[in-house]
Amino acid sequence: MSTAGDERPAAEGAVAAGNGNAELANNVGAEGQEPQQQQPQNQPTRMESFFAMTKSLILRALIIYFVSSFFRKPQTNAGEDKSVANAGPKITAWNYFENGTDFDLHVWLSEEPDVVNFQQKANLLWLQEDLTYGDWSSGPTKDGIYSHNLQIKASQHLMNNGSVYLHAFVTRSGESPDPKSPNYARSGHMGHQQHQLNKFKKLRVNRNYNLLASEKEKLEHELKHANLKDQIVSHWHPNLTVNLVVDQTNWAQGSVPPPLDEYVKFVDGGKTYLPILFVNDYWNLQREYLPINQTTPELELHLTFQPLGMFKWQLYAAKQMKNKWAGNMLGDIMAAGAVEETDEDQDSLKETLLDTNIYLLGITVAVSILHSVFELLAFKNDIQFWNNRKSLEGLSVRSVFFAVFQSLIILLYVLDNETNFMIRISCFVGLGIEVWKIHKVVDINYNHDQKILGVFPRISFNDKGSYSESSTKEYDRLAFKYLGWACFPLLVCYFIYSLIYNEHKGWYSFVLNMLYSYLLTFGFILMTPQLFINYKMKSVAHMPWRMMTYKFLNTFIDDIFAFVIKMPTMYRLGCFRDDIIFFVFLYQRWQYRVDLKRVNEFGFSGEMEEQAAAGASGAKSLPLEGQADANGAAIEAAVPTIKKTAAQKKQD
């Protein structure tokens, strides 16, 4: 086997960039003046990111499936292929390459996505001859894999954000993809796939500064970043894999499911389909891409040829299909909110798949599904609890308003930072649920006579009777009073620390970052007022135990992964903060068990029911003639006499 062009740099003219992309950032990279990227923030470990992302992907997949079916555009392609496919009974096609067919691999470089200059031999990057279709045991490592390394000279166009394309061809042995060659492939039958080698990424300028800086320092910072803008820069990755799908499926023209239909090309009236080539860059990590500029006159390229099975090809093709979301309205919305953070998430997923034990990976996926199910059940039971609640005795109303404030801060924080569209939606829904709870815990009055700004009615809140007439209101006030004594000094200390040592975009971002970080660290304080109320009332009968059970299961799952996943010690200890609260709740449930003296929302207690039952059983032992009197006495003893007012008697 011969490998023409081994270790040979391509000519500079072969990589001249397309002019259509040159105007993106012509001055990027000159004299090494590149915009500064944002400072990296503390990121969770790979397994943490994979665990959290797996849960979100499960919910996202369901949403995408249902919404995509609603927004899917009807196919109106009325070309020849459709007419041929629908003209009669479907014809099953055969693969042009049968197993055992000898073929050659041709890899060319071009500045055009659809045109290859075969006359310029320097454009030929790799020629691998005498390959066999369906051979999985050839090559240097006896696994059917071949590799080729070379250096490409970057032209001025490419260094100024131009584009360069790779064209891969597979022909029968001895044939050529050049139409002007005497050995041109018979009837032009050959496999072909093109791929853009460079990738455009946005470099963001770090505009954060210390808010306590002097006016001179602020002016210097503004002058330094005055001419810097977020720019789109061409990037390069040195690794690329060319896959040849080894499969003999008898496809029928017009019946190939998407996205596979883009790669299966039919000839001879639908009786044959050409070999399927797939250019794969899925395992290229985003952080490994390097910007192309004046400091990169030569670019390294490692090409790999590898046969690929049908199942893996379907997975890779489905992964690339996500880019087509930009073709509908939902895709535009989602793409607007997910740019750079998606690359980091994808890197975490890829590294986890590569480095994690397969059994641990399977357990992680299974537990993530359970985690999502428990979250949905807790969400459902929380709404059901508040929707059916008649009395607020024993429940912390102030915690509901604090939860609204916490959800509002989280929503404003994710809106101020570039976060995923799905995260924004989940935060918005969470805030809506917390706001909905307000009308369940207080009476809301709208005064249309006294309007704010002459348009909006004045809103006032009044405590419900079951809350204000019991001791719950006083216990709730005391709980937040003691909580404030402990939390406000910590908040002030963190305020001073963040103001002195951290940089921020402005005062608004500083306040949001400070409050968000504080609430994230001390999020468990939201449940402490309820512990205090339970302690003072010596009862837990009013608690939503079903919802709390699901949350405790989720916390238990987080605790397990805190031991399994490699993470900082302080972060690992933070996973157990909620456990302390839950175990205190469990202790209170054991300590206060069933409170028979507590009056429910209907005005009865367990002692009344026991007394009524005891009176009824004692009446059975009396003589028949005195049974009625005994029953009446038992009922009078069990049920306390309620004095009615004159107005109530008149109403009766």
XYZ file of C-alpha atoms in Angstrom:
652
model
C 0.000 0.000 0.000
C 1.210 3.446 -0.869
C 0.504 6.673 0.925
C 1.164 9.493 -1.470
C 1.917 12.804 0.119
C 3.037 11.445 3.528
C 4.487 14.071 5.871
C 4.238 16.635 3.065
C 3.023 20.182 3.786
C 0.335 21.432 1.475
C 1.049 24.492 -0.591
C -0.006 27.798 0.795
C -2.311 28.449 -2.110
C -4.293 25.297 -1.305
C -5.596 26.697 1.922
C -6.622 30.140 0.775
C -9.774 31.005 2.643
C -13.144 31.726 1.148
C -13.751 35.412 0.801
C -17.265 35.095 2.151
C -15.989 34.629 5.698
C -13.019 36.972 5.544
C -14.926 40.072 6.597
C -15.851 38.657 10.018
C -12.745 39.901 11.778
C -9.974 40.977 9.422
C -7.892 42.538 12.144
C -8.085 39.667 14.599
C -4.761 38.273 15.567
C -2.607 41.015 14.093
C 0.435 41.791 16.250
C -0.967 39.345 18.815
C -3.766 41.733 19.805
C -6.484 39.322 20.862
C -9.349 40.179 23.138
C -9.034 38.891 26.623
C -11.306 36.040 27.474
C -13.361 36.037 30.599
C -11.680 34.726 33.692
C -12.612 31.119 34.328
C -14.917 30.598 37.234
C -14.838 27.702 39.633
C -16.441 24.838 37.771
C -17.725 21.554 39.197
C -15.908 18.334 38.431
C -16.639 16.207 35.371
C -18.848 13.713 37.207
C -20.749 16.510 38.964
C -21.434 18.168 35.616
C -22.388 14.840 34.049
C -24.783 13.986 36.896
C -26.509 17.368 36.740
C -26.524 17.468 32.939
C -27.969 13.953 32.638
C -30.973 14.993 34.708
C -31.518 18.102 32.626
C -31.123 16.156 29.381
C -33.876 13.741 30.426
C -36.351 16.566 30.927
C -35.040 18.446 27.898
C -35.484 15.404 25.666
C -39.148 15.125 26.620
C -39.747 18.841 26.001
C -37.909 18.798 22.687
C -39.809 15.726 21.513
C -43.246 17.213 22.101
C -42.407 20.754 21.009
C -40.560 19.612 17.886
C -43.596 17.654 16.751
C -45.601 20.877 17.059
C -43.119 23.119 15.246
C -41.982 20.581 12.662
C -42.370 22.004 9.187
C -44.132 19.875 6.593
C -41.809 18.601 3.888
C -42.715 20.101 0.530
C -39.876 18.667 -1.559
C -41.342 17.797 -4.931
C -38.088 16.938 -6.719
C -37.308 13.984 -8.874
C -36.227 11.818 -5.968
C -39.639 12.180 -4.331
C -41.496 11.566 -7.552
C -39.415 8.493 -8.272
C -39.880 7.203 -4.757
C -43.639 7.674 -4.857
C -44.149 6.529 -8.466
C -44.699 2.896 -7.552
C -43.689 0.150 -5.185
C -40.533 0.929 -3.255
C -37.302 -0.462 -4.685
C -34.701 -1.634 -2.190
C -31.190 -0.533 -3.064
C -27.871 -2.352 -2.669
C -24.628 -0.942 -1.386
C -22.261 -0.082 -4.246
C -19.430 -1.532 -2.156
C -19.985 -5.190 -1.335
C -18.017 -6.793 1.464
C -14.507 -7.536 0.221
C -14.437 -4.706 -2.342
C -10.988 -3.107 -2.728
C -11.062 0.693 -2.630
C -8.856 3.768 -2.232
C -9.241 6.727 0.116
C -8.572 10.225 -1.303
C -8.459 13.274 1.011
C -8.251 16.684 -0.672
C -8.099 20.266 0.610
C -10.079 23.120 -0.924
C -11.058 26.677 -0.244
C -14.524 26.038 -1.653
C -17.198 23.872 -0.018
C -18.348 22.329 -3.327
C -15.355 22.566 -5.680
C -11.998 20.756 -5.563
C -9.023 21.779 -7.689
C -7.700 18.343 -8.643
C -5.098 19.902 -10.940
C -3.130 21.304 -8.013
C -1.556 18.145 -6.632
C -0.467 19.932 -3.453
C -4.123 19.891 -2.436
C -3.967 16.104 -2.029
C -3.513 15.579 1.704
C -3.716 11.813 1.849
C -4.018 8.865 -0.521
C -4.483 5.485 1.135
C -4.681 2.655 -1.396
C -5.615 -1.013 -1.352
C -8.168 -0.878 1.446
C -10.841 -3.570 1.757
C -14.474 -2.845 2.524
C -15.578 -4.705 5.641
C -12.013 -5.382 6.828
C -11.768 -4.689 10.569
C -8.374 -6.342 11.140
C -5.950 -4.500 8.826
C -3.749 -1.511 9.552
C -0.680 -1.056 11.759
C -2.589 -1.993 14.931
C -4.730 -4.723 13.304
C -7.993 -2.893 14.037
C -8.774 -1.429 10.600
C -7.490 2.024 11.605
C -5.022 4.068 9.520
C -3.555 7.448 10.432
C -1.674 10.223 8.674
C 0.063 13.343 10.052
C 0.959 16.505 8.132
C 1.532 20.235 8.437
C -0.642 22.763 6.592
C 0.629 26.245 5.787
C -1.953 28.811 6.777
C -2.554 31.479 4.155
C -3.256 35.099 4.971
C -6.938 34.568 4.251
C -7.122 31.694 6.719
C -5.370 33.739 9.406
C -7.967 36.486 8.833
C -10.953 34.249 9.647
C -11.213 32.487 6.318
C -12.519 28.945 5.873
C -10.927 25.799 4.493
C -12.648 22.513 3.651
C -11.665 18.873 3.588
C -13.106 16.622 0.861
C -12.940 12.854 1.407
C -13.563 10.380 -1.458
C -13.667 6.571 -1.597
C -13.384 4.962 -5.043
C -12.872 1.455 -6.278
C -9.221 0.478 -6.286
C -7.301 2.233 -9.093
C -10.016 4.813 -9.837
C -9.788 8.574 -9.331
C -12.280 11.241 -8.155
C -10.884 13.668 -10.789
C -13.380 13.947 -13.674
C -10.488 14.801 -16.056
C -8.482 11.726 -15.127
C -8.553 8.700 -17.474
C -9.153 6.569 -14.379
C -12.207 8.558 -13.315
C -14.674 6.504 -11.303
C -17.138 4.655 -13.521
C -20.325 6.763 -13.952
C -19.029 8.971 -11.144
C -19.968 6.352 -8.563
C -17.937 7.024 -5.413
C -18.471 8.021 -1.811
C -17.900 11.701 -1.008
C -18.204 13.922 2.069
C -16.923 17.435 2.770
C -16.196 19.050 6.128
C -15.132 22.526 7.251
C -11.836 22.198 9.115
C -11.921 25.477 11.032
C -14.585 26.470 13.546
C -15.753 29.953 14.483
C -15.972 30.781 18.172
C -16.645 34.019 20.003
C -13.921 35.507 22.198
C -15.441 37.602 24.950
C -13.750 40.567 26.581
C -13.462 40.534 30.352
C -14.878 43.914 31.379
C -15.074 43.256 35.124
C -13.327 45.677 37.461
C -12.991 46.361 41.160
C -15.819 48.626 42.271
C -13.620 50.287 44.919
C -10.968 51.280 42.385
C -10.048 54.940 42.117
C -11.276 57.116 39.287
C -7.829 56.975 37.694
C -7.812 53.176 37.724
C -11.350 53.054 36.313
C -10.343 55.441 33.516
C -7.315 53.299 32.656
C -9.510 50.211 32.597
C -12.046 51.889 30.293
C -9.312 53.111 27.917
C -7.739 49.671 27.836
C -10.993 47.991 26.841
C -12.454 50.824 24.756
C -11.333 49.367 21.431
C -11.866 45.731 22.397
C -15.067 44.042 21.369
C -16.409 40.534 21.497
C -15.134 39.051 18.252
C -15.752 35.906 16.270
C -12.418 34.210 15.612
C -11.576 31.152 13.528
C -10.229 28.224 15.563
C -8.379 25.054 14.632
C -8.341 21.527 16.040
C -5.552 19.182 14.932
C -7.557 15.924 15.024
C -10.135 14.655 12.543
C -11.524 11.195 11.792
C -12.892 9.969 8.455
C -15.340 7.077 8.972
C -16.599 4.675 6.315
C -19.900 3.094 7.350
C -19.690 -0.674 6.918
C -23.253 -1.883 6.408
C -25.318 -3.747 3.817
C -28.783 -2.467 4.734
C -31.164 -2.473 1.746
C -32.366 1.113 1.926
C -35.376 2.243 -0.114
C -35.256 5.660 -1.735
C -37.521 8.087 0.103
C -37.763 5.855 3.187
C -34.440 6.574 4.877
C -35.154 8.168 8.282
C -33.584 11.531 9.142
C -30.837 12.441 9.751
C -29.426 9.400 7.912
C -31.112 10.453 4.664
C -28.525 13.243 4.264
C -25.718 10.708 3.897
C -27.381 7.958 1.818
C -27.122 8.924 -1.876
C -28.990 6.798 -4.430
C -27.974 6.169 -8.059
C -29.201 3.988 -10.948
C -32.819 4.950 -10.379
C -32.761 4.031 -6.709
C -31.330 0.535 -7.217
C -27.919 1.347 -5.695
C -26.626 3.672 -3.012
C -23.066 4.948 -2.774
C -20.634 4.167 0.065
C -21.400 6.301 3.131
C -18.605 8.540 4.415
C -18.895 10.362 7.739
C -16.399 13.004 8.893
C -16.365 12.780 12.671
C -15.109 15.469 15.066
C -17.348 14.604 18.020
C -14.483 13.748 20.392
C -12.672 17.036 19.779
C -12.887 18.929 23.063
C -13.823 22.578 22.756
C -11.018 23.769 25.003
C -8.477 22.164 22.648
C -9.396 24.508 19.781
C -6.714 27.148 19.174
C -7.275 30.546 17.500
C -5.807 30.996 14.021
C -3.785 34.196 13.694
C -0.361 35.532 12.706
C 1.302 33.371 15.347
C 0.143 30.156 13.641
C 1.796 30.099 10.191
C 1.613 26.291 10.162
C -1.245 24.137 11.388
C -0.865 20.550 12.477
C -3.410 17.996 11.238
C -3.782 14.357 12.347
C -6.097 12.405 10.063
C -7.527 9.011 10.996
C -9.446 6.553 8.843
C -11.644 4.059 10.654
C -14.554 1.782 9.635
C -17.777 2.487 11.505
C -20.773 0.304 12.329
C -24.395 1.240 11.747
C -25.302 1.759 15.420
C -22.449 4.156 16.160
C -23.103 6.024 12.936
C -26.717 6.583 13.960
C -25.590 7.972 17.321
C -23.106 10.384 15.765
C -25.564 11.498 13.079
C -28.293 12.103 15.657
C -25.871 14.202 17.704
C -25.126 16.427 14.718
C -28.849 16.877 14.086
C -29.100 19.302 17.022
C -27.724 22.098 14.832
C -30.903 22.006 12.763
C -32.901 23.501 15.624
C -31.936 26.889 14.279
C -34.338 26.205 11.401
C -37.465 26.740 13.482
C -38.704 29.269 15.988
C -37.892 27.254 19.095
C -34.363 26.675 17.864
C -33.780 30.411 17.439
C -34.960 31.038 20.984
C -32.855 28.264 22.474
C -29.786 29.174 20.446
C -30.000 32.744 21.674
C -29.570 31.622 25.275
C -27.054 28.811 24.898
C -23.755 29.682 23.274
C -20.512 29.134 25.097
C -21.762 27.226 28.121
C -22.960 24.413 25.881
C -19.363 23.743 24.792
C -18.247 23.347 28.397
C -21.140 20.991 29.127
C -20.287 18.918 26.087
C -16.650 18.676 27.169
C -17.721 17.430 30.590
C -19.976 14.825 29.019
C -17.285 13.601 26.623
C -14.623 13.396 29.322
C -16.982 11.462 31.562
C -17.794 8.994 28.811
C -14.097 8.517 28.079
C -12.669 8.328 31.600
C -15.445 6.837 33.753
C -15.915 3.163 34.508
C -18.772 1.761 32.427
C -20.552 0.310 35.473
C -20.354 3.578 37.396
C -21.579 5.372 34.290
C -24.599 3.067 34.048
C -25.396 3.545 37.723
C -25.102 7.312 37.274
C -27.622 7.328 34.429
C -30.064 5.100 36.351
C -29.797 7.182 39.517
C -30.166 10.399 37.505
C -33.465 9.083 36.134
C -34.631 8.286 39.678
C -33.508 11.724 40.787
C -35.596 13.359 38.060
C -38.624 11.212 38.959
C -38.339 12.143 42.636
C -38.031 15.825 41.743
C -41.230 15.649 39.679
C -43.061 13.797 42.468
C -41.881 16.320 45.064
C -42.983 19.146 42.767
C -46.418 17.539 42.282
C -46.995 16.845 45.990
C -45.842 20.330 46.981
C -48.478 21.913 44.732
C -51.087 19.414 45.883
C -50.322 20.115 49.551
C -50.730 23.885 49.252
C -53.720 23.619 46.941
C -55.694 21.461 49.404
C -54.518 23.181 52.590
C -57.342 24.673 54.656
C -55.500 25.769 57.791
C -52.131 27.496 58.151
C -51.688 26.613 61.806
C -48.143 25.330 62.329
C -46.824 26.504 58.935
C -44.291 29.289 58.386
C -45.844 31.971 56.172
C -42.711 34.108 56.250
C -40.765 31.211 54.684
C -43.108 31.371 51.685
C -42.287 35.046 51.113
C -38.589 34.344 51.656
C -38.798 31.583 49.025
C -40.270 34.120 46.559
C -37.345 36.456 47.244
C -34.852 33.613 46.807
C -36.408 32.480 43.503
C -36.440 36.078 42.234
C -32.729 36.523 42.980
C -31.897 33.254 41.194
C -33.927 34.271 38.130
C -32.315 37.714 37.947
C -28.883 36.138 38.323
C -29.320 33.680 35.445
C -30.728 36.487 33.282
C -27.720 38.695 34.055
C -25.330 35.882 33.077
C -25.224 33.829 29.895
C -27.036 30.673 30.907
C -28.892 27.959 29.074
C -32.422 28.672 27.847
C -33.810 25.647 29.698
C -32.312 26.870 32.980
C -33.997 30.242 32.509
C -37.335 28.562 31.886
C -36.999 26.334 34.969
C -36.125 29.339 37.165
C -39.089 31.291 35.780
C -41.469 28.390 36.457
C -40.061 28.001 39.983
C -40.684 31.691 40.689
C -44.228 31.377 39.348
C -44.988 28.502 41.720
C -43.646 30.398 44.719
C -45.718 33.470 43.790
C -48.786 31.231 43.419
C -48.339 30.101 47.026
C -48.766 33.672 48.268
C -52.526 33.712 47.750
C -52.745 30.425 49.638
C -51.108 31.831 52.786
C -52.484 35.410 52.879
C -55.596 37.276 51.811
C -54.814 39.650 48.956
C -56.943 42.801 48.656
C -56.977 45.069 45.582
C -57.955 48.676 46.279
C -59.092 50.200 42.977
C -59.891 53.536 44.618
C -56.265 54.175 45.556
C -54.199 53.415 42.476
C -50.423 53.499 42.136
C -49.348 55.933 39.378
C -53.016 56.207 38.543
C -53.000 52.817 36.811
C -52.252 49.928 39.159
C -54.542 49.157 42.093
C -52.992 49.248 45.547
C -52.389 45.763 46.888
C -52.535 44.867 50.577
C -51.920 41.589 52.355
C -53.844 40.369 55.386
C -53.012 37.294 57.421
C -55.478 34.443 57.282
C -57.396 33.723 60.475
C -55.935 30.260 60.982
C -52.475 31.834 61.025
C -52.978 35.063 62.951
C -55.412 33.702 65.574
C -53.042 30.907 66.592
C -49.606 31.052 68.161
C -48.027 30.210 64.779
C -47.644 33.859 63.790
C -45.717 34.720 66.948
C -43.460 31.667 66.637
C -42.823 32.508 62.986
C -41.819 36.057 63.922
C -39.465 34.840 66.630
C -37.873 32.291 64.271
C -36.988 34.918 61.659
C -35.834 37.279 64.403
C -33.311 34.766 65.716
C -32.397 33.793 62.159
C -31.639 37.407 61.304
C -29.295 37.717 64.265
C -27.198 34.865 62.837
C -27.453 35.537 59.093
C -27.208 39.296 58.684
C -23.694 39.576 60.184
C -22.541 36.825 57.812
C -24.149 38.655 54.890
C -22.397 41.905 55.813
C -19.042 40.126 56.080
C -19.488 38.477 52.683
C -20.573 41.843 51.229
C -17.328 43.460 52.364
C -15.163 40.551 51.204
C -16.725 40.412 47.726
C -16.529 44.179 47.316
C -12.808 44.303 48.155
C -11.398 41.184 46.524
C -13.687 40.359 43.579
C -14.246 42.100 40.247
C -17.698 42.753 38.834
C -19.372 44.202 35.768
C -21.172 46.831 37.853
C -23.073 47.446 41.053
C -26.170 45.623 39.807
C -24.179 42.489 38.961
C -22.280 42.791 42.241
C -25.492 42.772 44.310
C -26.916 39.835 42.352
C -23.700 37.834 42.584
C -23.404 38.482 46.293
C -27.003 37.554 47.119
C -26.948 34.512 44.828
C -23.723 33.163 46.310
C -24.985 33.774 49.834
C -28.320 32.050 49.202
C -26.535 29.179 47.461
C -24.281 28.677 50.472
C -26.964 29.072 53.146
C -29.964 27.774 51.242
C -30.896 25.414 54.054
C -31.828 28.368 56.316
C -35.169 28.447 54.511
C -36.258 25.383 56.503
C -35.029 26.423 59.940
C -38.079 28.612 60.878
C -40.303 25.570 60.414
C -38.116 23.611 62.835
C -38.577 26.339 65.438
C -42.370 26.383 64.972
C -42.514 22.587 65.315
C -40.460 22.810 68.505
C -42.685 25.442 70.074
C -45.937 23.689 69.086
C -44.636 20.188 69.903
C -46.301 18.891 66.730
C -45.439 17.935 63.137
C -48.921 16.889 61.996
C -49.133 19.937 59.732
C -46.018 19.071 57.679
C -46.130 17.943 53.986
C -44.351 14.675 54.703
C -44.900 13.077 51.314
C -43.184 15.941 49.517
C -40.394 16.012 52.084
C -39.859 12.263 51.668
C -39.119 12.687 47.962
C -36.766 15.569 48.696
C -34.991 13.503 51.320
C -34.501 10.701 48.787
C -32.943 13.174 46.383
C -30.680 14.462 49.143
C -29.675 10.888 49.949
C -28.747 10.359 46.274
C -26.626 13.523 46.350
C -24.885 12.215 49.464
C -23.973 8.950 47.743
C -22.427 10.786 44.803
C -20.582 13.063 47.213
C -18.504 10.013 48.168
C -18.269 8.548 44.660
C -17.449 11.722 42.720
C -14.112 13.431 43.151
C -14.760 16.950 44.429
C -13.274 19.508 46.848
C -13.700 18.735 50.539
C -15.680 21.887 51.297
C -18.062 21.205 48.414
C -18.476 17.647 49.662
C -19.320 18.882 53.137
C -21.842 21.264 51.594
C -23.769 18.274 50.230
C -24.591 17.258 53.811
C -25.980 20.589 54.988
C -29.567 19.679 54.085
C -29.172 16.295 55.788
C -28.869 17.997 59.156
C -32.206 19.723 58.661
C -33.920 16.562 57.437
C -32.631 14.503 60.355
C -33.912 17.154 62.756
C -37.309 16.889 61.042
C -37.196 13.115 61.447
C -36.288 13.480 65.134
C -39.217 15.863 65.614
C -41.535 13.409 63.898
C -40.383 10.680 66.280
C -40.493 12.946 69.335
C -43.906 14.498 68.672
C -45.492 11.479 66.944
C -49.321 11.846 66.890
C -50.769 14.820 68.740
C -54.297 13.813 69.813
C -54.902 17.191 71.440
C -54.346 19.145 68.220
C -57.546 20.525 66.664
C -57.691 20.067 62.886
C -59.130 22.459 60.312
C -62.664 21.064 60.956
C -62.595 21.860 64.689
C -62.120 18.291 66.001
C -59.208 16.560 67.699
C -58.154 12.955 68.196
C -59.216 13.034 71.856
C -62.777 13.992 70.875
C -62.984 11.029 68.524
C -61.633 8.645 71.177
C -64.079 9.957 73.778
C -66.965 9.613 71.341
C -65.906 6.044 70.530
C -65.527 5.186 74.231
C -68.939 6.622 75.011
C -70.548 4.623 72.201
C -68.957 1.345 73.378
C -69.949 2.017 77.016
C -73.541 2.602 76.001
C -73.853 -0.937 74.694
C -73.525 -2.374 78.230
C -76.491 -0.320 79.589
C -80.150 -1.550 79.639
C -82.050 -0.983 76.468
C -84.323 1.607 77.914
C -81.403 3.687 79.135
C -79.284 3.299 76.036
C -80.534 6.471 74.409
C -79.783 8.537 77.495
C -76.318 7.022 77.775
C -75.532 7.744 74.172
C -76.734 11.281 74.562
C -74.621 11.760 77.677
C -71.571 10.314 75.948
C -71.973 12.631 73.006
C -72.440 15.631 75.262
C -69.312 14.655 77.179
C -67.320 14.173 73.984
C -68.376 17.263 72.107
C -67.980 20.556 73.958
C -70.968 22.876 74.115
C -70.581 25.843 71.790
C -72.468 28.982 72.756
C -74.112 30.716 69.848
C -74.724 34.403 69.522
C -78.165 35.862 68.896
C -77.322 36.520 65.242
C -76.267 32.877 64.761
C -79.475 31.617 66.418
C -81.540 33.900 64.200
C -79.674 32.601 61.131
C -80.372 28.987 62.225
